[in-house]
mmCIF file of C-alpha atoms in Angstrom:
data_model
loop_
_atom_site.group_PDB
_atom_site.id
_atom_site.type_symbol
_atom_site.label_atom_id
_atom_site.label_comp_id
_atom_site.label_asym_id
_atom_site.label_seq_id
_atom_site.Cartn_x
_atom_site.Cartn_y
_atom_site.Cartn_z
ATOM 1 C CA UNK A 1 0.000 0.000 0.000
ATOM 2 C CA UNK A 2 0.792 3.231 -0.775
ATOM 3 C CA UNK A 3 1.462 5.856 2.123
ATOM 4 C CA UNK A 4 2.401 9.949 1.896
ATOM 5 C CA UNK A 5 3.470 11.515 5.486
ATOM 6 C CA UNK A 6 3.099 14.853 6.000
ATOM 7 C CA UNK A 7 4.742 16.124 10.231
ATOM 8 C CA UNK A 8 4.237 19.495 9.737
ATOM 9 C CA UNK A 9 0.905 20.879 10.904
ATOM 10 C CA UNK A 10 1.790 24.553 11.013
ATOM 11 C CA UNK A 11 4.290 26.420 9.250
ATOM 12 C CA UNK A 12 4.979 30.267 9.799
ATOM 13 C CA UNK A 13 7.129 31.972 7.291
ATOM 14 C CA UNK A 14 7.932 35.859 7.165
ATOM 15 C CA UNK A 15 7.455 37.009 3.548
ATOM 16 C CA UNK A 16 10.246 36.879 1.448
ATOM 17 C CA UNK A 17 12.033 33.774 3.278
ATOM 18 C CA UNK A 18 12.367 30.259 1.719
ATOM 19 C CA UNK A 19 10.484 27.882 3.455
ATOM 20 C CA UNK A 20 10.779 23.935 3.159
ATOM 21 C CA UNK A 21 7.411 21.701 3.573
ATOM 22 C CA UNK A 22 8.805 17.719 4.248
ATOM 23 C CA UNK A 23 7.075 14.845 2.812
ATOM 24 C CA UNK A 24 8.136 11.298 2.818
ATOM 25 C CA UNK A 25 6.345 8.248 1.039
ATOM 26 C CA UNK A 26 6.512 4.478 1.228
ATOM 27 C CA UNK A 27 5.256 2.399 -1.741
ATOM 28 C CA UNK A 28 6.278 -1.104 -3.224
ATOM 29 C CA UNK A 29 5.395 0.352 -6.491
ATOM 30 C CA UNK A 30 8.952 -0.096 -8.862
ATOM 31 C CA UNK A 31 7.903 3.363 -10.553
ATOM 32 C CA UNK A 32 5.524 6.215 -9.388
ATOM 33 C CA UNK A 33 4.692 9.623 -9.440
ATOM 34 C CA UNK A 34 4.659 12.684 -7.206
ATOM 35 C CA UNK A 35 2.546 15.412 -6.850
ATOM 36 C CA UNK A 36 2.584 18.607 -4.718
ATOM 37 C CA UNK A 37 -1.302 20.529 -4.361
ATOM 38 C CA UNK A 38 -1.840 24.102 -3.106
ATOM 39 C CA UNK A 39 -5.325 24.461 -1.170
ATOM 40 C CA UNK A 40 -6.445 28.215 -0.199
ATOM 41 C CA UNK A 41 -9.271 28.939 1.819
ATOM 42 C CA UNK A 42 -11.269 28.839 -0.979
ATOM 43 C CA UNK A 43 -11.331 24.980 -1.201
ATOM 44 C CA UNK A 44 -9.689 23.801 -4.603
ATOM 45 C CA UNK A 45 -6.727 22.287 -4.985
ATOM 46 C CA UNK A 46 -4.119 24.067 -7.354
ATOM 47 C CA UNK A 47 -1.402 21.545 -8.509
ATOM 48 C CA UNK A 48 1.860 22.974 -8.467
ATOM 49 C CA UNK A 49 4.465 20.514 -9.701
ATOM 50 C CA UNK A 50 5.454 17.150 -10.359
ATOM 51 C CA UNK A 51 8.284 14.476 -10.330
ATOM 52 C CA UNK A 52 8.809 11.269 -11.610
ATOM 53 C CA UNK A 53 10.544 8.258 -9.979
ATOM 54 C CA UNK A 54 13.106 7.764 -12.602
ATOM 55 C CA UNK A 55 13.566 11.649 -12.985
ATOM 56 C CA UNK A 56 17.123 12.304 -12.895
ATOM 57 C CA UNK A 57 16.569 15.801 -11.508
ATOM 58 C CA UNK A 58 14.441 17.435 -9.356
ATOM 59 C CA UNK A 59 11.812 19.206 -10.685
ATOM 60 C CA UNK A 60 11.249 23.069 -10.491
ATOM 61 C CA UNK A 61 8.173 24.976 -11.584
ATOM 62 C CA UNK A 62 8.914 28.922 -11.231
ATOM 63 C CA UNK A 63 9.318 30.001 -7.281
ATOM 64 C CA UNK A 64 8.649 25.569 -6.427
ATOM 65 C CA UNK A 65 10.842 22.938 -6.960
ATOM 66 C CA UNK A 66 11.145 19.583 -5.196
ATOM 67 C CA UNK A 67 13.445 17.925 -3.346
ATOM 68 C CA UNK A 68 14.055 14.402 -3.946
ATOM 69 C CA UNK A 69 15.834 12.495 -2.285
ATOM 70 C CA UNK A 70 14.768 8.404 -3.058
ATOM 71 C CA UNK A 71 17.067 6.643 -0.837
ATOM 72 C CA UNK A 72 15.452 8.391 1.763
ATOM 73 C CA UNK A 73 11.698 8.094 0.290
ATOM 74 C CA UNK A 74 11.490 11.753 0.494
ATOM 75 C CA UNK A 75 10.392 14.334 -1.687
ATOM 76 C CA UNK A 76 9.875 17.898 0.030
ATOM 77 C CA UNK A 77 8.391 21.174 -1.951
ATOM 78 C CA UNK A 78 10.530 24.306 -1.453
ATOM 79 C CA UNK A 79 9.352 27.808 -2.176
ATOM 80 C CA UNK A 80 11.782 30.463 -2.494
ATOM 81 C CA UNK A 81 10.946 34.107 -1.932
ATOM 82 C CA UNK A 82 7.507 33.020 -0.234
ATOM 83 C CA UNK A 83 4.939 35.636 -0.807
ATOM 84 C CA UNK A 84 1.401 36.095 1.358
ATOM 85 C CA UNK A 85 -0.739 34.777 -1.203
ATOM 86 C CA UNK A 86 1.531 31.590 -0.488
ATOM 87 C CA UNK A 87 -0.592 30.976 2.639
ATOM 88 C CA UNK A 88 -2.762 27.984 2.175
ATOM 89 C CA UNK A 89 -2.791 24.535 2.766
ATOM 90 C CA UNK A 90 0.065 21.811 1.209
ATOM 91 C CA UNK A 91 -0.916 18.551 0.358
ATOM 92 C CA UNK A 92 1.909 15.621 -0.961
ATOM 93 C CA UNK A 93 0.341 13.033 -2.681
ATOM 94 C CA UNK A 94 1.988 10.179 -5.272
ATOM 95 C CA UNK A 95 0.390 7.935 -7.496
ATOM 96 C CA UNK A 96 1.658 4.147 -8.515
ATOM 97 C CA UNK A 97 1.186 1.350 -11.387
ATOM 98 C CA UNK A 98 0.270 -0.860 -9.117
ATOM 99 C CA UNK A 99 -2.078 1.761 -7.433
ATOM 100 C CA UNK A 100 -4.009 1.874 -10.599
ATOM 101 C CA UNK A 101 -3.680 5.682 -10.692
ATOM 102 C CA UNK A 102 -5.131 6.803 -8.063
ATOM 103 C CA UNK A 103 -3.889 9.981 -5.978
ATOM 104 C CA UNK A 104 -2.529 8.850 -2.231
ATOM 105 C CA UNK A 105 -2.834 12.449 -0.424
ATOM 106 C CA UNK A 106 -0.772 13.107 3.208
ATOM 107 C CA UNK A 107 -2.266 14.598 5.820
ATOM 108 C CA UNK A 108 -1.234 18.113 4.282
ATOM 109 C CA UNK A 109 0.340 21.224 6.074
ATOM 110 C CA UNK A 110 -1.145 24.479 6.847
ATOM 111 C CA UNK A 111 1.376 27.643 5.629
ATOM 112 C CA UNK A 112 1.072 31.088 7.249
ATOM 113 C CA UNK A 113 3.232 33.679 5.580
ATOM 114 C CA UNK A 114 3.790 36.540 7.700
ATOM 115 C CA UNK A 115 4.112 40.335 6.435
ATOM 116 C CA UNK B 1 -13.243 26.795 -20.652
ATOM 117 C CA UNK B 2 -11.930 23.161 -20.035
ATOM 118 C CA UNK B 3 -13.020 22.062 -16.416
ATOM 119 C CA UNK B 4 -14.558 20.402 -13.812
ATOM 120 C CA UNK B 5 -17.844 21.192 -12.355
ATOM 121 C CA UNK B 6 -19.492 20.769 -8.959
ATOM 122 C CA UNK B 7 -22.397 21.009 -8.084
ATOM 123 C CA UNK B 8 -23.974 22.179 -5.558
ATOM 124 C CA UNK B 9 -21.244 24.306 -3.503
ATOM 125 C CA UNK B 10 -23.387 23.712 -0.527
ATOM 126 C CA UNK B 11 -25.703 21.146 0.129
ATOM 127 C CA UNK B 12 -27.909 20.470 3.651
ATOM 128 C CA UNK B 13 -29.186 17.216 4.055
ATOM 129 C CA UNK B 14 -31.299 15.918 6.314
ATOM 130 C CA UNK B 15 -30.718 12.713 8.530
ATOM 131 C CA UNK B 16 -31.649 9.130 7.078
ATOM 132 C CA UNK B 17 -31.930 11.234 2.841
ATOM 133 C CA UNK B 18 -30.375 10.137 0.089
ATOM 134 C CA UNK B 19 -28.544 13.253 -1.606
ATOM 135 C CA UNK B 20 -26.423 12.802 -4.721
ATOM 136 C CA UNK B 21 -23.312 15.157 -5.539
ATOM 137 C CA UNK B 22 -22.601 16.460 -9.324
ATOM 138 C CA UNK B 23 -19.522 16.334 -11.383
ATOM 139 C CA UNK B 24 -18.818 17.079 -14.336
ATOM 140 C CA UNK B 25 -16.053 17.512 -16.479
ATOM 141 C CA UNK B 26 -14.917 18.382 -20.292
ATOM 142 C CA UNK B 27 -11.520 17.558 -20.073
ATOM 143 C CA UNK B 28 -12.471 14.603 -22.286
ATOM 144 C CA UNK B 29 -10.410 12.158 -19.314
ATOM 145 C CA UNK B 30 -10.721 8.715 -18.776
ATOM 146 C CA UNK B 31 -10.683 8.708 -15.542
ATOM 147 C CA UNK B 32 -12.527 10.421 -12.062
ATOM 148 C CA UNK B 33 -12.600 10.171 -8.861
ATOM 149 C CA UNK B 34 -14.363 11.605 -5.459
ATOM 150 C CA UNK B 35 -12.897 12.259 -2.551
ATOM 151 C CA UNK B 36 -13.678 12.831 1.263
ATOM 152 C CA UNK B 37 -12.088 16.080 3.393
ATOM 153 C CA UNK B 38 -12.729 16.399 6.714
ATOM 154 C CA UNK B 39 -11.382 19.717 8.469
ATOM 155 C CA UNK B 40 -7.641 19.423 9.170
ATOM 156 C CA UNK B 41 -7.519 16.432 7.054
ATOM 157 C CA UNK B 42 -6.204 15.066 3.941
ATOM 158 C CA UNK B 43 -7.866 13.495 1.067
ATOM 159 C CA UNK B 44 -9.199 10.352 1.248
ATOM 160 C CA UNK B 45 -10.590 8.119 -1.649
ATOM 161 C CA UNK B 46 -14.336 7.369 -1.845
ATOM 162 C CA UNK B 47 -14.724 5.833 -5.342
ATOM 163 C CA UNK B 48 -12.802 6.237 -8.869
ATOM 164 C CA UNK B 49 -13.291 5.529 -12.468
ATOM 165 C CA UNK B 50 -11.334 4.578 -15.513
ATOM 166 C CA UNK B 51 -13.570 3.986 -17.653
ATOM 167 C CA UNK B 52 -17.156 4.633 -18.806
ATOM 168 C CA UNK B 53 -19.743 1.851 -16.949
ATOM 169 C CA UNK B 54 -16.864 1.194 -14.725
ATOM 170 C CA UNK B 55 -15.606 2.089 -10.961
ATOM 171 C CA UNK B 56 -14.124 0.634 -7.916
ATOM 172 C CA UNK B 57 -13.793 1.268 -4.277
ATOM 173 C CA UNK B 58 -11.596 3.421 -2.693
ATOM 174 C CA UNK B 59 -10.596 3.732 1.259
ATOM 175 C CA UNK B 60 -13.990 4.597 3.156
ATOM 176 C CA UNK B 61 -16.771 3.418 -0.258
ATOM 177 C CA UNK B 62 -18.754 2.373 2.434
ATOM 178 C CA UNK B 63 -22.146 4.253 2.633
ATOM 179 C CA UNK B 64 -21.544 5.789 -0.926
ATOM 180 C CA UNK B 65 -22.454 4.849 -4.508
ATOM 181 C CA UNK B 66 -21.964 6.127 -7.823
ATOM 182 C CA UNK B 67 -22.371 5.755 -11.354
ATOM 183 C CA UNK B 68 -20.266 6.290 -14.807
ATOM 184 C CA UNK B 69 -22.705 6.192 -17.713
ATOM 185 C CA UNK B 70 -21.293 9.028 -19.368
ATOM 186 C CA UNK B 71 -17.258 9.549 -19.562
ATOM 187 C CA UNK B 72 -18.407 13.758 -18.735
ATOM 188 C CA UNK B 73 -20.125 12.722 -15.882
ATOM 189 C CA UNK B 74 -19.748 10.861 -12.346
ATOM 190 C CA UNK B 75 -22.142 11.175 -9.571
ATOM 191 C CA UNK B 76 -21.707 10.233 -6.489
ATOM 192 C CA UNK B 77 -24.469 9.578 -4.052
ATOM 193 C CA UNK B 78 -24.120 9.735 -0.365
ATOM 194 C CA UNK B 79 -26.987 7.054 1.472
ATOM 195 C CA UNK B 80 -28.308 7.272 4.671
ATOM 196 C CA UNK B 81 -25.821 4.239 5.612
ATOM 197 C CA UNK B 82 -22.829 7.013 5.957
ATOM 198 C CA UNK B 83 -22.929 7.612 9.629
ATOM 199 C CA UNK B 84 -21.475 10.491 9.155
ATOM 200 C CA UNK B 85 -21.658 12.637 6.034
ATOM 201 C CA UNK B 86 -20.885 16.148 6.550
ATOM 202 C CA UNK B 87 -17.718 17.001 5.133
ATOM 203 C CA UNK B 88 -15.942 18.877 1.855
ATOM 204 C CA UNK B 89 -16.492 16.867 -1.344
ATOM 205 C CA UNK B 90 -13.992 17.034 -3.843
ATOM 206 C CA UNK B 91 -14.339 15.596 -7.496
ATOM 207 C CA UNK B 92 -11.289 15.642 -9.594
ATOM 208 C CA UNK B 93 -10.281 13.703 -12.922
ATOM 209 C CA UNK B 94 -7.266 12.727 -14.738
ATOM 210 C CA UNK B 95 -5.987 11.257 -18.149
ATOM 211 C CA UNK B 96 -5.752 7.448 -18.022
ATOM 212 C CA UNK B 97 -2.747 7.011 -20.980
ATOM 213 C CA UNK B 98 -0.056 8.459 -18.934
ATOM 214 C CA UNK B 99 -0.728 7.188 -15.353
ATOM 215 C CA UNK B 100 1.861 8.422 -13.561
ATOM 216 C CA UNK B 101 2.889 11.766 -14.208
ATOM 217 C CA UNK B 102 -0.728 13.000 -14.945
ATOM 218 C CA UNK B 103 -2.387 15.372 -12.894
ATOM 219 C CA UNK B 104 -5.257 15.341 -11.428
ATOM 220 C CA UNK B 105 -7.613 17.846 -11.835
ATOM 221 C CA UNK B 106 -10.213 19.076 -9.409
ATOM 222 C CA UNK B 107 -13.654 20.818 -9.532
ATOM 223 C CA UNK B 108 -13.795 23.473 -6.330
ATOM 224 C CA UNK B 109 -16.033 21.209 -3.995
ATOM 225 C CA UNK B 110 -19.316 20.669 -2.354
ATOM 226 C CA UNK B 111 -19.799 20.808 1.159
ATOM 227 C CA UNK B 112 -22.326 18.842 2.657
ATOM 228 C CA UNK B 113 -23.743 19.230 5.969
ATOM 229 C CA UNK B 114 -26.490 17.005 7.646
ATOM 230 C CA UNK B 115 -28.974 19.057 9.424
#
């Protein structure tokens, strides 16, 4: 089975600083995906970026890019510069073959930036 | 635009109804899902699709159902057997080809609460 862990609650940033939100997986799955979301108050979920098992290099998407590190089953999102419309909820998820597709989600982490 | 819809955005249901939950997407994907968010709390999976006039359980099915007749469309109905039902509903879909590094794509939620 596939499992995403999230052991940040509560993050609070000042504007302008880096911040680092952890995730680390476990799956028996030999290749699979994963996925960073963005949730704001408003309730949707934004994706933001994406990497591959077999990607050689971590994968950036503007002010996000990921952090993987497979040995250690991790893959954490960092945002540089953060900025207050950054404040929302995180969510790591990862999808497998032998998961049939399906989105695994953590249990997410909430991110205040402060002015 | 290309999208998912929800509908409603807000739903009150009495105890011991039946109440069913729209989707609908024209994304032209293969594949949808539902999913469960209580406050705090990550996503978990109620029921997906691959395929037209095809689904499967996820992690808490029980005290759902839903149907796939159309490939735009996948309701889900939430029975009187879910002991507890209120909650944020979230509806997303996703190509099928390209299983791992495909997003998933969500509709901006309903949130049900039993009265």
């Amino acid at each position: 089975a596939q499992k995403i862990t999230q052991t940040q609650p509560g993050m609070f940033v000042q504007e302008k600083e880096a911040v680092t939100l952890d995730c680390t997986y476990d799956t028996s799955d030999p290749s699979y995906g994963l996925f960073w979301y963005k949730q704001p108050s408003s309730g949707e979920m934004i994706f933001l970026i994406y990497q591959g098992s077999y990607d050689q290099q971590n994968a950036t998407e503007g002010r996000y890019s990921l952090n993987f590190q497979k040995a250690r089953k991790s893959a954490n999102l960092v945002i540089s510069a953060s900025q207050l419309g950054d404040s929302a909820m995180y969510f790591c998820a990862m999808s497998g073959i032998q998961g049939a597709q399906k989105l695994v989600f953590g249990q997410g982490t909430r991110l205040t930036i402060n002015p | 635009d290309g999208g998912i819809t929800q509908s409603p955005k807000y739903l009150f249901r009495k105890e011991g109804q039946n109440v069913t939950l729209s989707c609908e997407q024209n994304l032209n994907h293969d594949a949808m899902y539902w999913y469960r968010q209580d406050p705090g709390q990550g996503l978990r999976l109620i029921y997906y699709s691959q395929i037209v006039n095809d689904f499967q359980k996820g992690d808490i099915a029980e005290g759902y159902s839903v149907s796939r007749e159309k490939k735009e469309s996948f309701p889900l109905t939430v029975t009187s057997a879910q002991k507890n039902p209120t909650a944020f509903y979230l509806c997303a879909s996703s190509l099928r080809d390209t299983p791992l590094n495909t997003e998933a794509f969500f509709g901006q939620g309903t949130r049900l609460t039993v009265v």
